[in-house]
N, CA and C atoms as an extended XYZ file, in Angstrom:
549
Properties=species:S:1:pos:R:3:atomname:S:1:resname:S:1:resid:I:1 pbc="F F F"
N       103.539      139.422       63.193 N   UNK     1
C       103.483      138.695       64.518 CA  UNK     1
C       104.858      138.916       65.271 C   UNK     1
N       104.790      139.193       66.461 N   UNK     2
C       105.982      139.373       67.311 CA  UNK     2
C       106.672      138.101       67.630 C   UNK     2
N       107.999      138.165       67.956 N   UNK     3
C       108.691      136.961       68.292 CA  UNK     3
C       108.084      136.438       69.707 C   UNK     3
N       107.439      135.340       69.558 N   UNK     4
C       106.789      134.807       70.860 CA  UNK     4
C       107.743      134.415       71.839 C   UNK     4
N       109.045      134.028       71.547 N   UNK     5
C       110.011      133.685       72.558 CA  UNK     5
C       110.315      134.880       73.482 C   UNK     5
N       110.060      136.071       72.905 N   UNK     6
C       110.294      137.350       73.760 CA  UNK     6
C       108.972      137.905       74.325 C   UNK     6
N       107.935      137.155       74.275 N   UNK     7
C       106.647      137.664       74.921 CA  UNK     7
C       106.910      137.659       76.495 C   UNK     7
N       106.211      138.513       77.157 N   UNK     8
C       106.409      138.496       78.664 CA  UNK     8
C       105.728      137.155       79.219 C   UNK     8
N       106.507      136.558       80.251 N   UNK     9
C       105.974      135.361       80.869 CA  UNK     9
C       105.277      135.679       82.192 C   UNK     9
N       105.126      136.965       82.636 N   UNK    10
C       104.468      137.331       83.777 CA  UNK    10
C       104.653      136.426       85.022 C   UNK    10
N       105.931      136.121       85.247 N   UNK    11
C       106.351      135.182       86.279 CA  UNK    11
C       106.006      135.767       87.732 C   UNK    11
N       105.271      134.928       88.393 N   UNK    12
C       104.923      135.190       89.840 CA  UNK    12
C       105.591      134.151       90.721 C   UNK    12
N       106.772      134.375       91.141 N   UNK    13
C       107.468      133.397       92.027 CA  UNK    13
C       106.852      132.919       93.258 C   UNK    13
N       105.997      133.798       93.844 N   UNK    14
C       105.253      133.335       95.151 CA  UNK    14
C       104.150      132.327       94.798 C   UNK    14
N       103.479      132.454       93.659 N   UNK    15
C       102.447      131.531       93.281 CA  UNK    15
C       102.929      130.436       92.333 C   UNK    15
N       104.229      130.642       91.802 N   UNK    16
C       104.801      129.667       90.876 CA  UNK    16
C       103.990      129.702       89.501 C   UNK    16
N       103.469      130.887       89.158 N   UNK    17
C       102.638      130.972       88.038 CA  UNK    17
C       103.279      131.828       86.976 C   UNK    17
N       102.986      131.440       85.685 N   UNK    18
C       103.519      132.214       84.541 CA  UNK    18
C       102.671      131.972       83.403 C   UNK    18
N       102.959      132.585       82.250 N   UNK    19
C       102.325      132.339       80.852 CA  UNK    19
C       103.275      131.507       80.104 C   UNK    19
N       102.623      130.566       79.358 N   UNK    20
C       103.484      129.782       78.364 CA  UNK    20
C       102.775      129.752       77.087 C   UNK    20
N       103.514      129.189       76.118 N   UNK    21
C       102.934      129.153       74.686 CA  UNK    21
C       102.938      127.667       74.318 C   UNK    21
N       101.846      127.187       73.815 N   UNK    22
C       101.730      125.838       73.386 CA  UNK    22
C       102.307      125.635       72.032 C   UNK    22
N       103.092      124.603       71.888 N   UNK    23
C       103.637      124.312       70.542 CA  UNK    23
C       102.908      123.015       69.984 C   UNK    23
N       102.685      122.056       70.736 N   UNK    24
C       102.082      120.779       70.453 CA  UNK    24
C       100.959      120.476       71.351 C   UNK    24
N        99.659      120.322       70.810 N   UNK    25
C        98.586      120.039       71.696 CA  UNK    25
C        98.524      118.616       72.124 C   UNK    25
N        97.883      118.280       73.235 N   UNK    26
C        97.574      117.033       73.733 CA  UNK    26
C        96.871      116.121       72.687 C   UNK    26
N        97.404      114.845       72.555 N   UNK    27
C        96.747      113.932       71.571 CA  UNK    27
C        97.286      114.044       70.201 C   UNK    27
N        98.291      114.854       70.072 N   UNK    28
C        98.734      115.116       68.645 CA  UNK    28
C        99.946      114.232       68.370 C   UNK    28
N       100.062      113.771       67.159 N   UNK    29
C       101.252      113.098       66.724 CA  UNK    29
C       102.227      113.999       66.008 C   UNK    29
N       101.685      115.162       65.455 N   UNK    30
C       102.598      116.142       64.831 CA  UNK    30
C       103.305      116.897       66.000 C   UNK    30
N       104.626      117.053       65.872 N   UNK    31
C       105.415      117.774       66.697 CA  UNK    31
C       105.661      119.212       66.144 C   UNK    31
N       105.032      120.252       66.743 N   UNK    32
C       105.217      121.572       66.131 CA  UNK    32
C       106.375      122.226       66.887 C   UNK    32
N       107.044      123.154       66.177 N   UNK    33
C       108.113      123.907       66.774 CA  UNK    33
C       107.874      125.389       66.366 C   UNK    33
N       108.219      126.302       67.281 N   UNK    34
C       108.060      127.669       67.037 CA  UNK    34
C       109.461      128.072       66.383 C   UNK    34
N       109.345      128.758       65.237 N   UNK    35
C       110.562      129.284       64.478 CA  UNK    35
C       110.623      130.786       64.687 C   UNK    35
N       111.583      131.301       65.577 N   UNK    36
C       111.590      132.694       65.722 CA  UNK    36
C       112.097      133.508       64.502 C   UNK    36
N       112.724      132.869       63.595 N   UNK    37
C       113.214      133.474       62.344 CA  UNK    37
C       111.904      133.961       61.588 C   UNK    37
N       111.051      133.046       61.345 N   UNK    38
C       109.850      133.329       60.673 CA  UNK    38
C       108.617      133.847       61.458 C   UNK    38
N       108.789      133.634       62.823 N   UNK    39
C       107.753      134.045       63.686 CA  UNK    39
C       106.545      133.180       63.412 C   UNK    39
N       106.762      131.940       63.035 N   UNK    40
C       105.633      131.039       62.751 CA  UNK    40
C       105.829      129.591       63.420 C   UNK    40
N       104.832      128.847       63.561 N   UNK    41
C       105.030      127.408       63.964 CA  UNK    41
C       105.210      126.562       62.800 C   UNK    41
N       106.117      125.726       62.835 N   UNK    42
C       106.247      124.673       61.730 CA  UNK    42
C       106.230      123.238       62.247 C   UNK    42
N       105.949      122.334       61.304 N   UNK    43
C       106.007      120.956       61.562 CA  UNK    43
C       107.475      120.548       61.811 C   UNK    43
N       107.770      120.065       63.062 N   UNK    44
C       109.124      119.639       63.318 CA  UNK    44
C       109.331      118.150       63.263 C   UNK    44
N       108.286      117.414       63.100 N   UNK    45
C       108.329      115.970       62.930 CA  UNK    45
C       107.079      115.322       63.284 C   UNK    45
N       107.060      113.948       62.985 N   UNK    46
C       105.852      113.229       63.241 CA  UNK    46
C       106.205      112.093       64.159 C   UNK    46
N       105.478      111.886       65.211 N   UNK    47
C       105.601      110.832       66.119 CA  UNK    47
C       105.306      109.494       65.427 C   UNK    47
N       105.880      108.373       65.811 N   UNK    48
C       105.557      107.061       65.305 CA  UNK    48
C       104.056      106.745       65.635 C   UNK    48
N       103.558      105.893       64.826 N   UNK    49
C       102.171      105.358       65.100 CA  UNK    49
C       101.997      104.849       66.480 C   UNK    49
N       100.956      105.204       67.139 N   UNK    50
C       100.732      104.795       68.483 CA  UNK    50
C       101.315      105.642       69.583 C   UNK    50
N       102.085      106.660       69.209 N   UNK    51
C       102.681      107.594       70.125 CA  UNK    51
C       102.160      109.013       69.926 C   UNK    51
N       101.560      109.590       70.942 N   UNK    52
C       101.087      110.992       70.773 CA  UNK    52
C       101.405      111.754       72.103 C   UNK    52
N       101.360      113.092       72.020 N   UNK    53
C       101.606      113.905       73.207 CA  UNK    53
C       100.522      113.624       74.271 C   UNK    53
N       100.838      113.226       75.491 N   UNK    54
C        99.857      112.896       76.495 CA  UNK    54
C        99.193      114.225       77.044 C   UNK    54
N        99.899      115.293       76.985 N   UNK    55
C        99.335      116.596       77.421 CA  UNK    55
C        99.899      117.685       76.592 C   UNK    55
N        99.352      118.829       76.675 N   UNK    56
C        99.986      119.995       75.927 CA  UNK    56
C       101.385      120.226       76.215 C   UNK    56
N       102.135      120.543       75.285 N   UNK    57
C       103.658      120.669       75.355 CA  UNK    57
C       103.910      122.119       74.789 C   UNK    57
N       104.728      122.881       75.503 N   UNK    58
C       105.053      124.105       75.056 CA  UNK    58
C       106.395      124.717       75.617 C   UNK    58
N       106.512      126.027       75.591 N   UNK    59
C       107.762      126.649       76.175 CA  UNK    59
C       107.300      127.966       76.906 C   UNK    59
N       108.248      128.313       77.796 N   UNK    60
C       108.090      129.475       78.569 CA  UNK    60
C       108.933      130.637       77.910 C   UNK    60
N       108.174      131.711       77.427 N   UNK    61
C       108.921      132.838       76.820 CA  UNK    61
C       109.840      133.580       77.756 C   UNK    61
N       110.839      134.203       77.245 N   UNK    62
C       111.817      134.965       78.044 CA  UNK    62
C       112.553      134.041       78.920 C   UNK    62
N       112.856      132.815       78.558 N   UNK    63
C       113.684      131.980       79.350 CA  UNK    63
C       114.653      131.201       78.415 C   UNK    63
N       115.722      130.689       78.868 N   UNK    64
C       116.673      129.933       78.074 CA  UNK    64
C       117.235      128.796       78.903 C   UNK    64
N       117.065      127.584       78.290 N   UNK    65
C       117.592      126.386       78.865 CA  UNK    65
C       118.967      126.019       78.453 C   UNK    65
N       119.587      125.044       78.988 N   UNK    66
C       120.947      124.632       78.583 CA  UNK    66
C       121.045      124.168       77.181 C   UNK    66
N       120.001      123.684       76.679 N   UNK    67
C       119.937      123.270       75.222 CA  UNK    67
C       119.873      124.438       74.199 C   UNK    67
N       119.816      125.663       74.792 N   UNK    68
C       119.732      126.833       73.921 CA  UNK    68
C       118.283      127.361       73.459 C   UNK    68
N       117.317      126.496       73.895 N   UNK    69
C       115.933      126.827       73.597 CA  UNK    69
C       115.293      127.307       74.850 C   UNK    69
N       114.009      127.954       74.704 N   UNK    70
C       113.246      128.257       75.922 CA  UNK    70
C       113.003      127.022       76.775 C   UNK    70
N       112.722      127.281       78.024 N   UNK    71
C       112.320      126.123       78.954 CA  UNK    71
C       111.163      125.363       78.406 C   UNK    71
N       111.238      124.061       78.425 N   UNK    72
C       110.052      123.178       78.035 CA  UNK    72
C       109.122      122.991       79.114 C   UNK    72
N       107.805      122.883       78.770 N   UNK    73
C       106.799      122.649       79.890 CA  UNK    73
C       105.670      121.734       79.369 C   UNK    73
N       105.357      120.773       80.107 N   UNK    74
C       104.237      119.924       79.777 CA  UNK    74
C       103.074      120.292       80.746 C   UNK    74
N       101.855      120.545       80.158 N   UNK    75
C       100.777      121.149       80.923 CA  UNK    75
C        99.662      120.076       81.181 C   UNK    75
N        99.262      119.925       82.353 N   UNK    76
C        98.071      118.944       82.669 CA  UNK    76
C        96.788      119.860       82.581 C   UNK    76
N        95.988      119.480       81.603 N   UNK    77
C        94.753      120.130       81.327 CA  UNK    77
C        93.807      119.150       80.726 C   UNK    77
N        92.487      119.405       80.948 N   UNK    78
C        91.477      118.464       80.446 CA  UNK    78
C        91.455      118.293       78.948 C   UNK    78
N        91.403      119.360       78.252 N   UNK    79
C        91.278      119.400       76.807 CA  UNK    79
C        92.492      119.980       76.137 C   UNK    79
N        92.720      119.544       74.899 N   UNK    80
C        93.975      120.141       74.282 CA  UNK    80
C        93.720      121.623       73.877 C   UNK    80
N        94.794      122.403       74.046 N   UNK    81
C        94.797      123.897       73.482 CA  UNK    81
C        95.205      123.764       71.988 C   UNK    81
N        95.316      124.834       71.483 N   UNK    82
C        95.684      125.045       70.042 CA  UNK    82
C        97.243      125.395       69.911 C   UNK    82
N        97.773      125.131       68.875 N   UNK    83
C        99.127      125.609       68.536 CA  UNK    83
C        99.173      127.112       68.649 C   UNK    83
N       100.210      127.693       69.433 N   UNK    84
C       100.355      129.016       69.578 CA  UNK    84
C        99.476      129.706       70.734 C   UNK    84
N        98.669      128.869       71.421 N   UNK    85
C        97.829      129.353       72.479 CA  UNK    85
C        98.559      129.852       73.722 C   UNK    85
N        98.268      130.923       74.178 N   UNK    86
C        98.858      131.439       75.438 CA  UNK    86
C        98.027      130.922       76.644 C   UNK    86
N        98.842      130.276       77.527 N   UNK    87
C        98.034      129.709       78.696 CA  UNK    87
C        98.816      130.244       80.030 C   UNK    87
N        97.788      130.431       81.000 N   UNK    88
C        98.238      130.691       82.419 CA  UNK    88
C        98.393      129.357       83.113 C   UNK    88
N        99.578      129.113       83.632 N   UNK    89
C        99.860      127.832       84.353 CA  UNK    89
C       100.521      128.124       85.643 C   UNK    89
N       100.444      127.092       86.481 N   UNK    90
C       101.143      126.919       87.799 CA  UNK    90
C       102.151      125.784       87.715 C   UNK    90
N       103.462      126.224       87.985 N   UNK    91
C       104.500      125.167       87.918 CA  UNK    91
C       104.386      124.302       89.115 C   UNK    91
N       104.330      123.070       88.898 N   UNK    92
C       104.127      122.107       89.992 CA  UNK    92
C       105.374      121.115       90.172 C   UNK    92
N       106.348      121.215       89.316 N   UNK    93
C       107.473      120.411       89.430 CA  UNK    93
C       108.422      120.322       88.227 C   UNK    93
N       109.325      119.456       88.327 N   UNK    94
C       110.285      119.272       87.242 CA  UNK    94
C       110.712      117.880       87.042 C   UNK    94
N       110.761      117.318       85.858 N   UNK    95
C       111.339      116.021       85.625 CA  UNK    95
C       112.725      116.408       85.033 C   UNK    95
N       113.672      116.209       86.041 N   UNK    96
C       115.113      116.503       85.584 CA  UNK    96
C       115.516      115.421       84.678 C   UNK    96
N       116.346      115.672       83.631 N   UNK    97
C       116.712      114.667       82.679 CA  UNK    97
C       117.892      115.057       81.993 C   UNK    97
N       118.679      113.970       81.583 N   UNK    98
C       119.799      114.110       80.589 CA  UNK    98
C       119.429      113.549       79.259 C   UNK    98
N       119.811      114.312       78.304 N   UNK    99
C       119.524      113.904       76.870 CA  UNK    99
C       120.874      113.678       76.184 C   UNK    99
N       120.954      112.543       75.534 N   UNK   100
C       122.180      112.249       74.848 CA  UNK   100
C       121.869      112.071       73.349 C   UNK   100
N       122.754      112.823       72.516 N   UNK   101
C       122.638      112.703       71.087 CA  UNK   101
C       124.009      112.707       70.494 C   UNK   101
N       124.346      111.774       69.683 N   UNK   102
C       125.584      111.698       68.935 CA  UNK   102
C       126.767      111.740       70.018 C   UNK   102
N       126.528      110.995       71.160 N   UNK   103
C       127.569      110.947       72.172 CA  UNK   103
C       127.647      112.137       73.117 C   UNK   103
N       126.923      113.190       72.864 N   UNK   104
C       127.014      114.424       73.676 CA  UNK   104
C       125.814      114.506       74.607 C   UNK   104
N       125.943      114.603       75.888 N   UNK   105
C       124.872      114.623       76.829 CA  UNK   105
C       124.704      116.143       77.422 C   UNK   105
N       123.456      116.478       77.347 N   UNK   106
C       123.124      117.839       77.925 CA  UNK   106
C       121.868      117.637       78.900 C   UNK   106
N       121.758      118.603       79.851 N   UNK   107
C       120.669      118.630       80.729 CA  UNK   107
C       119.492      119.169       79.881 C   UNK   107
N       118.385      118.378       79.923 N   UNK   108
C       117.110      118.841       79.204 CA  UNK   108
C       115.928      118.604       80.020 C   UNK   108
N       115.672      119.374       81.038 N   UNK   109
C       114.539      119.226       82.060 CA  UNK   109
C       113.273      119.437       81.415 C   UNK   109
N       112.183      118.869       81.941 N   UNK   110
C       110.847      119.079       81.472 CA  UNK   110
C       110.073      119.682       82.711 C   UNK   110
N       109.719      120.846       82.652 N   UNK   111
C       108.874      121.486       83.726 CA  UNK   111
C       107.483      120.856       83.560 C   UNK   111
N       106.896      120.679       84.682 N   UNK   112
C       105.496      120.281       84.682 CA  UNK   112
C       104.662      121.302       85.255 C   UNK   112
N       103.399      121.482       84.647 N   UNK   113
C       102.521      122.535       85.138 CA  UNK   113
C       101.135      122.121       85.094 C   UNK   113
N       100.291      122.797       85.771 N   UNK   114
C        98.806      122.666       85.761 CA  UNK   114
C        98.239      123.854       85.262 C   UNK   114
N        97.275      123.762       84.336 N   UNK   115
C        96.637      124.939       83.788 CA  UNK   115
C        95.799      125.611       84.888 C   UNK   115
N        95.932      126.896       84.923 N   UNK   116
C        95.191      127.686       85.956 CA  UNK   116
C        93.590      127.499       85.765 C   UNK   116
N        93.163      127.485       84.512 N   UNK   117
C        91.784      127.450       84.187 CA  UNK   117
C        91.467      126.002       83.960 C   UNK   117
N        91.602      125.187       84.977 N   UNK   118
C        91.299      123.775       84.948 CA  UNK   118
C        90.559      123.410       86.186 C   UNK   118
N        89.413      122.693       85.936 N   UNK   119
C        88.562      122.239       87.130 CA  UNK   119
C        89.189      121.003       87.690 C   UNK   119
N        89.671      120.079       86.846 N   UNK   120
C        90.229      118.838       87.309 CA  UNK   120
C        91.560      118.970       88.049 C   UNK   120
N        92.333      120.025       87.627 N   UNK   121
C        93.726      120.079       88.181 CA  UNK   121
C        93.896      121.322       89.117 C   UNK   121
N        92.768      121.929       89.536 N   UNK   122
C        92.880      123.059       90.342 CA  UNK   122
C        93.482      122.905       91.678 C   UNK   122
N        93.506      121.713       92.174 N   UNK   123
C        94.041      121.371       93.499 CA  UNK   123
C        95.428      120.738       93.344 C   UNK   123
N        95.977      120.598       92.182 N   UNK   124
C        97.288      120.070       91.964 CA  UNK   124
C        98.318      121.228       92.161 C   UNK   124
N        99.057      121.249       93.291 N   UNK   125
C       100.034      122.238       93.587 CA  UNK   125
C       101.538      121.676       93.462 C   UNK   125
N       101.667      120.370       93.371 N   UNK   126
C       102.974      119.791       93.331 CA  UNK   126
C       102.872      118.477       92.593 C   UNK   126
N       104.025      118.025       92.087 N   UNK   127
C       104.066      116.700       91.424 CA  UNK   127
C       103.642      115.576       92.427 C   UNK   127
N       103.848      115.905       93.721 N   UNK   128
C       103.349      114.946       94.836 CA  UNK   128
C       101.782      114.606       94.746 C   UNK   128
N       101.102      115.579       94.156 N   UNK   129
C        99.615      115.494       94.009 CA  UNK   129
C        99.179      114.671       92.747 C   UNK   129
N       100.124      114.305       91.936 N   UNK   130
C        99.770      113.612       90.810 CA  UNK   130
C       100.027      112.036       91.038 C   UNK   130
N        99.061      111.247       90.497 N   UNK   131
C        99.287      109.831       90.714 CA  UNK   131
C       100.579      109.287       90.071 C   UNK   131
N       101.197      108.338       90.742 N   UNK   132
C       102.554      107.764       90.251 CA  UNK   132
C       102.351      107.248       88.839 C   UNK   132
N       101.255      106.674       88.564 N   UNK   133
C       100.950      106.097       87.213 CA  UNK   133
C       101.101      107.181       86.120 C   UNK   133
N       100.599      108.440       86.417 N   UNK   134
C       100.676      109.554       85.451 CA  UNK   134
C       102.204      109.888       85.243 C   UNK   134
N       102.948      109.926       86.371 N   UNK   135
C       104.396      110.402       86.310 CA  UNK   135
C       105.093      109.258       85.491 C   UNK   135
N       104.835      108.007       85.761 N   UNK   136
C       105.438      106.933       84.966 CA  UNK   136
C       105.153      106.950       83.540 C   UNK   136
N       103.853      107.335       83.177 N   UNK   137
C       103.567      107.503       81.740 CA  UNK   137
C       104.124      108.671       81.137 C   UNK   137
N       104.336      109.805       81.781 N   UNK   138
C       105.074      110.955       81.301 CA  UNK   138
C       106.628      110.559       81.007 C   UNK   138
N       107.120      109.855       81.901 N   UNK   139
C       108.541      109.482       81.815 CA  UNK   139
C       108.777      108.540       80.540 C   UNK   139
N       107.803      107.619       80.458 N   UNK   140
C       107.851      106.675       79.356 CA  UNK   140
C       107.664      107.384       78.036 C   UNK   140
N       106.712      108.331       78.055 N   UNK   141
C       106.571      109.187       76.832 CA  UNK   141
C       107.837      109.879       76.336 C   UNK   141
N       108.424      110.634       77.356 N   UNK   142
C       109.700      111.276       76.940 CA  UNK   142
C       110.844      110.390       76.493 C   UNK   142
N       110.927      109.136       77.171 N   UNK   143
C       111.910      108.200       76.640 CA  UNK   143
C       111.704      107.773       75.299 C   UNK   143
N       110.446      107.343       74.946 N   UNK   144
C       109.960      106.840       73.716 CA  UNK   144
C       110.022      107.905       72.574 C   UNK   144
N       109.676      109.111       72.939 N   UNK   145
C       109.658      110.317       71.969 CA  UNK   145
C       111.156      110.532       71.646 C   UNK   145
N       111.968      110.535       72.536 N   UNK   146
C       113.412      110.871       72.273 CA  UNK   146
C       114.018      109.783       71.460 C   UNK   146
N       113.669      108.539       71.838 N   UNK   147
C       114.243      107.403       71.147 CA  UNK   147
C       113.845      107.388       69.603 C   UNK   147
N       112.624      107.833       69.316 N   UNK   148
C       112.092      107.962       68.025 CA  UNK   148
C       112.853      108.961       67.160 C   UNK   148
N       113.540      109.867       67.936 N   UNK   149
C       114.344      110.962       67.209 CA  UNK   149
C       115.835      110.693       67.373 C   UNK   149
N       116.200      109.462       67.741 N   UNK   150
C       117.629      109.106       67.757 CA  UNK   150
C       118.361      109.678       69.083 C   UNK   150
N       117.621      109.922       70.023 N   UNK   151
C       118.211      110.451       71.238 CA  UNK   151
C       117.908      109.535       72.372 C   UNK   151
N       118.713      109.674       73.399 N   UNK   152
C       118.539      108.872       74.690 CA  UNK   152
C       118.055      109.879       75.763 C   UNK   152
N       117.083      109.560       76.428 N   UNK   153
C       116.472      110.465       77.491 CA  UNK   153
C       116.529      109.735       78.851 C   UNK   153
N       117.144      110.208       79.901 N   UNK   154
C       117.217      109.628       81.164 CA  UNK   154
C       116.814      110.439       82.168 C   UNK   154
N       115.709      110.123       82.965 N   UNK   155
C       115.247      110.936       84.036 CA  UNK   155
C       116.149      110.784       85.187 C   UNK   155
N       116.709      111.874       85.726 N   UNK   156
C       117.594      111.925       86.825 CA  UNK   156
C       117.011      112.315       88.179 C   UNK   156
N       115.675      112.846       88.068 N   UNK   157
C       115.151      113.233       89.342 CA  UNK   157
C       113.771      113.811       89.094 C   UNK   157
N       112.920      113.800       90.096 N   UNK   158
C       111.600      114.390       90.033 CA  UNK   158
C       111.441      115.274       91.247 C   UNK   158
N       111.163      116.631       91.036 N   UNK   159
C       111.136      117.603       92.124 CA  UNK   159
C       109.907      118.461       92.014 C   UNK   159
N       109.561      119.027       93.142 N   UNK   160
C       108.326      119.833       93.273 CA  UNK   160
C       108.485      121.225       92.757 C   UNK   160
N       107.512      122.166       93.151 N   UNK   161
C       107.483      123.526       92.619 CA  UNK   161
C       108.682      124.441       93.011 C   UNK   161
N       109.313      124.195       94.095 N   UNK   162
C       110.365      125.006       94.516 CA  UNK   162
C       111.618      124.861       93.585 C   UNK   162
N       111.881      123.584       93.215 N   UNK   163
C       112.943      123.321       92.223 CA  UNK   163
C       112.533      123.842       90.875 C   UNK   163
N       111.274      123.660       90.552 N   UNK   164
C       110.793      124.257       89.222 CA  UNK   164
C       110.956      125.748       89.148 C   UNK   164
N       110.635      126.399       90.297 N   UNK   165
C       110.828      127.847       90.320 CA  UNK   165
C       112.325      128.278       90.223 C   UNK   165
N       113.188      127.491       90.795 N   UNK   166
C       114.647      127.803       90.737 CA  UNK   166
C       115.130      127.669       89.295 C   UNK   166
N       114.640      126.637       88.621 N   UNK   167
C       115.045      126.387       87.113 CA  UNK   167
C       114.373      127.557       86.238 C   UNK   167
N       113.141      128.004       86.667 N   UNK   168
C       112.604      129.129       85.993 CA  UNK   168
C       113.354      130.396       86.216 C   UNK   168
N       113.859      130.656       87.408 N   UNK   169
C       114.585      131.879       87.755 CA  UNK   169
C       115.936      131.769       86.935 C   UNK   169
N       116.584      130.612       86.890 N   UNK   170
C       117.865      130.455       86.272 CA  UNK   170
C       117.607      130.641       84.594 C   UNK   170
N       116.471      130.183       84.197 N   UNK   171
C       116.162      130.350       82.761 CA  UNK   171
C       115.967      131.811       82.357 C   UNK   171
N       115.273      132.507       83.255 N   UNK   172
C       115.093      133.980       82.948 CA  UNK   172
C       116.481      134.627       83.015 C   UNK   172
N       117.241      134.402       84.024 N   UNK   173
C       118.599      134.933       84.118 CA  UNK   173
C       119.454      134.658       82.913 C   UNK   173
N       119.495      133.436       82.393 N   UNK   174
C       120.209      133.055       81.298 CA  UNK   174
C       119.720      133.783       79.976 C   UNK   174
N       118.377      133.959       79.927 N   UNK   175
C       117.822      134.744       78.755 CA  UNK   175
C       118.318      136.138       78.861 C   UNK   175
N       118.346      136.721       79.856 N   UNK   176
C       118.844      138.157       80.065 CA  UNK   176
C       120.349      138.222       79.829 C   UNK   176
N       121.025      137.261       80.298 N   UNK   177
C       122.528      137.264       80.046 CA  UNK   177
C       123.013      137.097       78.625 C   UNK   177
N       122.182      136.226       77.964 N   UNK   178
C       122.535      135.977       76.536 CA  UNK   178
C       122.085      137.117       75.666 C   UNK   178
N       121.418      138.076       76.187 N   UNK   179
C       121.076      139.184       75.373 CA  UNK   179
C       119.811      138.999       74.508 C   UNK   179
N       119.136      137.928       74.838 N   UNK   180
C       117.932      137.622       74.011 CA  UNK   180
C       116.750      138.407       74.506 C   UNK   180
N       116.898      139.128       75.638 N   UNK   181
C       115.717      139.918       76.192 CA  UNK   181
C       115.457      141.133       75.543 C   UNK   181
N       116.194      141.502       74.504 N   UNK   182
C       115.829      142.704       73.735 CA  UNK   182
C       116.562      143.871       74.405 C   UNK   182
N       115.981      144.546       75.401 N   UNK   183
C       116.477      145.789       75.957 CA  UNK   183
C       117.798      145.611       76.698 C   UNK   183
């Protein structure tokens, strides 16, 4: 199996569309992580009773975030995908956040996307199209999830697809700069 973090993301900046890889499916308490050393998905942890991923969670290949991992993305879709599933998505925004662990704070944004092959979310083009109650639930999930792992998570802003695209472009540039792009 090839290193999935180096798979093409087929970024289309005009449509804000790309390909992502699912690590943890919607409704799952198991947190799966991709391990590029073994080129496999492993169990990274278990969420506390009563806490599960509200939507599919994954990463965008050929990108690099400030935390040293590929950009994180939460995907709105009707049904859960499978671990390792390749999905076509449209970036609709970003939940900008600071994450603190052991007194050290880093930026750890969560890109938000809608699955391209979704009937329910086909008209969602921006976070402005999502009910506030859903945004509040996502924020609460990330706060609770990080707290269960001994980290503090603070949302510092919510922005639409243009900001998400700028973060995507920066993530691609950082990936190339760090030499993780292969060629």
